[in-house]
PDB file of C-alpha atoms in Angstrom:
ATOM      1  CA  UNK A   1     117.049  82.392 111.962  1.00 52.00           C
ATOM      2  CA  UNK A   2     114.559  81.880 109.000  1.00 57.00           C
ATOM      3  CA  UNK A   3     115.523  78.897 106.800  1.00 57.00           C
ATOM      4  CA  UNK A   4     114.783  80.463 103.430  1.00 53.00           C
ATOM      5  CA  UNK A   5     115.751  84.090 104.034  1.00 54.00           C
ATOM      6  CA  UNK A   6     118.013  84.923 101.134  1.00 55.00           C
ATOM      7  CA  UNK A   7     119.137  88.373 100.443  1.00 52.00           C
ATOM      8  CA  UNK A   8     119.666  89.449  96.839  1.00 57.00           C
ATOM      9  CA  UNK A   9     123.232  90.488  96.460  1.00 59.00           C
ATOM     10  CA  UNK A  10     123.715  93.483  94.212  1.00 64.00           C
ATOM     11  CA  UNK A  11     126.206  93.694  91.434  1.00 71.00           C
ATOM     12  CA  UNK A  12     128.409  96.823  91.004  1.00 73.00           C
ATOM     13  CA  UNK A  13     127.385  98.751  87.995  1.00 83.00           C
ATOM     14  CA  UNK A  14     123.628  97.677  88.243  1.00 92.00           C
ATOM     15  CA  UNK A  15     121.470 100.545  89.265  1.00 95.00           C
ATOM     16  CA  UNK A  16     117.914 100.498  90.581  1.00 95.00           C
ATOM     17  CA  UNK A  17     115.226 103.176  91.524  1.00 96.00           C
ATOM     18  CA  UNK A  18     113.582 102.350  94.767  1.00 96.00           C
ATOM     19  CA  UNK A  19     110.041 103.310  94.663  1.00 96.00           C
ATOM     20  CA  UNK A  20     109.562 103.180  98.407  1.00 95.00           C
ATOM     21  CA  UNK A  21     112.550 105.361  99.334  1.00 95.00           C
ATOM     22  CA  UNK A  22     112.454 107.410  96.109  1.00 95.00           C
ATOM     23  CA  UNK A  23     116.088 106.993  95.616  1.00 96.00           C
ATOM     24  CA  UNK A  24     118.709 105.399  93.382  1.00 96.00           C
ATOM     25  CA  UNK A  25     120.632 102.321  94.706  1.00 94.00           C
ATOM     26  CA  UNK A  26     123.580 100.390  93.223  1.00 92.00           C
ATOM     27  CA  UNK A  27     122.622  96.951  93.468  1.00 87.00           C
ATOM     28  CA  UNK A  28     119.247  95.722  94.641  1.00 83.00           C
ATOM     29  CA  UNK A  29     119.044  96.836  98.197  1.00 83.00           C
ATOM     30  CA  UNK A  30     115.226  96.724  98.349  1.00 89.00           C
ATOM     31  CA  UNK A  31     112.841  94.001  97.473  1.00 91.00           C
ATOM     32  CA  UNK A  32     111.979  93.574  93.707  1.00 90.00           C
ATOM     33  CA  UNK A  33     108.358  94.688  94.362  1.00 93.00           C
ATOM     34  CA  UNK A  34     109.647  98.114  95.403  1.00 94.00           C
ATOM     35  CA  UNK A  35     112.087  98.846  92.614  1.00 94.00           C
ATOM     36  CA  UNK A  36     112.660  99.553  88.819  1.00 94.00           C
ATOM     37  CA  UNK A  37     115.757  98.235  87.160  1.00 93.00           C
ATOM     38  CA  UNK A  38     118.361  97.196  86.660  1.00 94.00           C
ATOM     39  CA  UNK A  39     119.793 100.100  84.609  1.00 94.00           C
ATOM     40  CA  UNK A  40     123.197 100.373  83.057  1.00 94.00           C
ATOM     41  CA  UNK A  41     123.922 103.843  84.671  1.00 95.00           C
ATOM     42  CA  UNK A  42     123.033 105.942  87.612  1.00 95.00           C
ATOM     43  CA  UNK A  43     121.698 108.510  85.186  1.00 96.00           C
ATOM     44  CA  UNK A  44     119.303 106.027  83.759  1.00 96.00           C
ATOM     45  CA  UNK A  45     118.072 105.032  87.112  1.00 96.00           C
ATOM     46  CA  UNK A  46     117.572 108.629  88.134  1.00 97.00           C
ATOM     47  CA  UNK A  47     115.184 108.991  85.094  1.00 97.00           C
ATOM     48  CA  UNK A  48     113.190 105.853  86.033  1.00 97.00           C
ATOM     49  CA  UNK A  49     109.992 107.701  86.894  1.00 97.00           C
ATOM     50  CA  UNK A  50     110.222 109.812  83.730  1.00 97.00           C
ATOM     51  CA  UNK A  51     110.732 106.796  81.617  1.00 96.00           C
ATOM     52  CA  UNK A  52     107.857 105.002  83.175  1.00 96.00           C
ATOM     53  CA  UNK A  53     105.610 108.034  82.491  1.00 97.00           C
ATOM     54  CA  UNK A  54     106.685 108.185  78.899  1.00 96.00           C
ATOM     55  CA  UNK A  55     106.077 104.400  78.433  1.00 93.00           C
ATOM     56  CA  UNK A  56     102.664 104.735  79.967  1.00 93.00           C
ATOM     57  CA  UNK A  57     101.713 107.547  77.688  1.00 93.00           C
ATOM     58  CA  UNK A  58     102.897 105.424  74.590  1.00 92.00           C
ATOM     59  CA  UNK A  59     100.904 102.577  75.821  1.00 89.00           C
ATOM     60  CA  UNK A  60      97.822 104.579  76.456  1.00 89.00           C
ATOM     61  CA  UNK A  61      97.975 106.097  73.118  1.00 89.00           C
ATOM     62  CA  UNK A  62      98.725 102.809  71.185  1.00 87.00           C
ATOM     63  CA  UNK A  63      95.729 101.775  69.173  1.00 84.00           C
ATOM     64  CA  UNK A  64      96.632  98.160  69.355  1.00 84.00           C
ATOM     65  CA  UNK A  65      95.944  98.089  73.137  1.00 75.00           C
ATOM     66  CA  UNK A  66      92.628  99.863  73.289  1.00 69.00           C
ATOM     67  CA  UNK A  67      89.633  97.905  74.492  1.00 67.00           C
ATOM     68  CA  UNK A  68      86.875  96.985  71.976  1.00 61.00           C
ATOM     69  CA  UNK A  69      84.210  99.701  71.137  1.00 62.00           C
ATOM     70  CA  UNK A  70      81.350 100.363  73.470  1.00 58.00           C
ATOM     71  CA  UNK A  71      79.098  98.114  71.160  1.00 57.00           C
ATOM     72  CA  UNK A  72      81.135  95.073  72.281  1.00 54.00           C
ATOM     73  CA  UNK A  73      82.302  94.131  68.809  1.00 55.00           C
ATOM     74  CA  UNK A  74      85.782  94.690  67.404  1.00 54.00           C
ATOM     75  CA  UNK A  75      86.244  97.102  64.554  1.00 51.00           C
ATOM     76  CA  UNK A  76      88.076  95.482  61.566  1.00 51.00           C
TER      77      UNK A  76
END
């Protein structure tokens, strides 16, 4: 028996989306590296991938996060 094997215990009412199994789980059943959450409701967890896509689009189109122009100097 491993000395430091600790299983994360889920809390009722916390919802996660497992990236490996592509399903919604109540409480964290899978490792943190494989999940999004916690979400307040099952519906929010079901929309996890859509929410991630929306946030990625916002980030990609946010002028504050673009790299410096090709000349290597920042525009002011």
